[in-house]
């Protein structure tokens, strides 16, 4: 008796739950009165800060 060939490999199905849409976060709530925050991402530390002109800069 021959073995039936394996079905082609397919990617796993995506979750059927609806995507969560992130809500906007006010920069003042994130940066606080100091105007900056450190963020750790994949073992690296980044700094997000507000400039004098009111723009945001993310640096490593």
mmCIF file of C-alpha atoms in Angstrom, residues 14-34:
data_model
loop_
_atom_site.group_PDB
_atom_site.id
_atom_site.type_symbol
_atom_site.label_atom_id
_atom_site.label_comp_id
_atom_site.label_asym_id
_atom_site.label_seq_id
_atom_site.Cartn_x
_atom_site.Cartn_y
_atom_site.Cartn_z
ATOM 1 C CA UNK A 14 -4.758 34.242 10.478
ATOM 2 C CA UNK A 15 -6.704 34.747 13.672
ATOM 3 C CA UNK A 16 -10.363 35.226 13.000
ATOM 4 C CA UNK A 17 -10.699 37.772 15.783
ATOM 5 C CA UNK A 18 -11.057 41.363 14.610
ATOM 6 C CA UNK A 19 -7.901 43.460 14.562
ATOM 7 C CA UNK A 20 -7.495 45.785 17.507
ATOM 8 C CA UNK A 21 -7.142 49.339 16.337
ATOM 9 C CA UNK A 22 -4.921 51.255 18.765
ATOM 10 C CA UNK A 23 -6.465 54.361 20.218
ATOM 11 C CA UNK A 24 -4.610 57.652 19.893
ATOM 12 C CA UNK A 25 -2.388 58.467 22.846
ATOM 13 C CA UNK A 26 -1.781 62.113 23.704
ATOM 14 C CA UNK A 27 1.927 62.965 23.631
ATOM 15 C CA UNK A 28 1.684 64.831 26.950
ATOM 16 C CA UNK A 29 0.373 61.648 28.597
ATOM 17 C CA UNK A 30 3.265 59.692 27.075
ATOM 18 C CA UNK A 31 6.119 62.172 27.541
ATOM 19 C CA UNK A 32 5.012 63.791 30.779
ATOM 20 C CA UNK A 33 6.169 67.183 31.943
ATOM 21 C CA UNK A 34 9.794 66.364 31.155
#
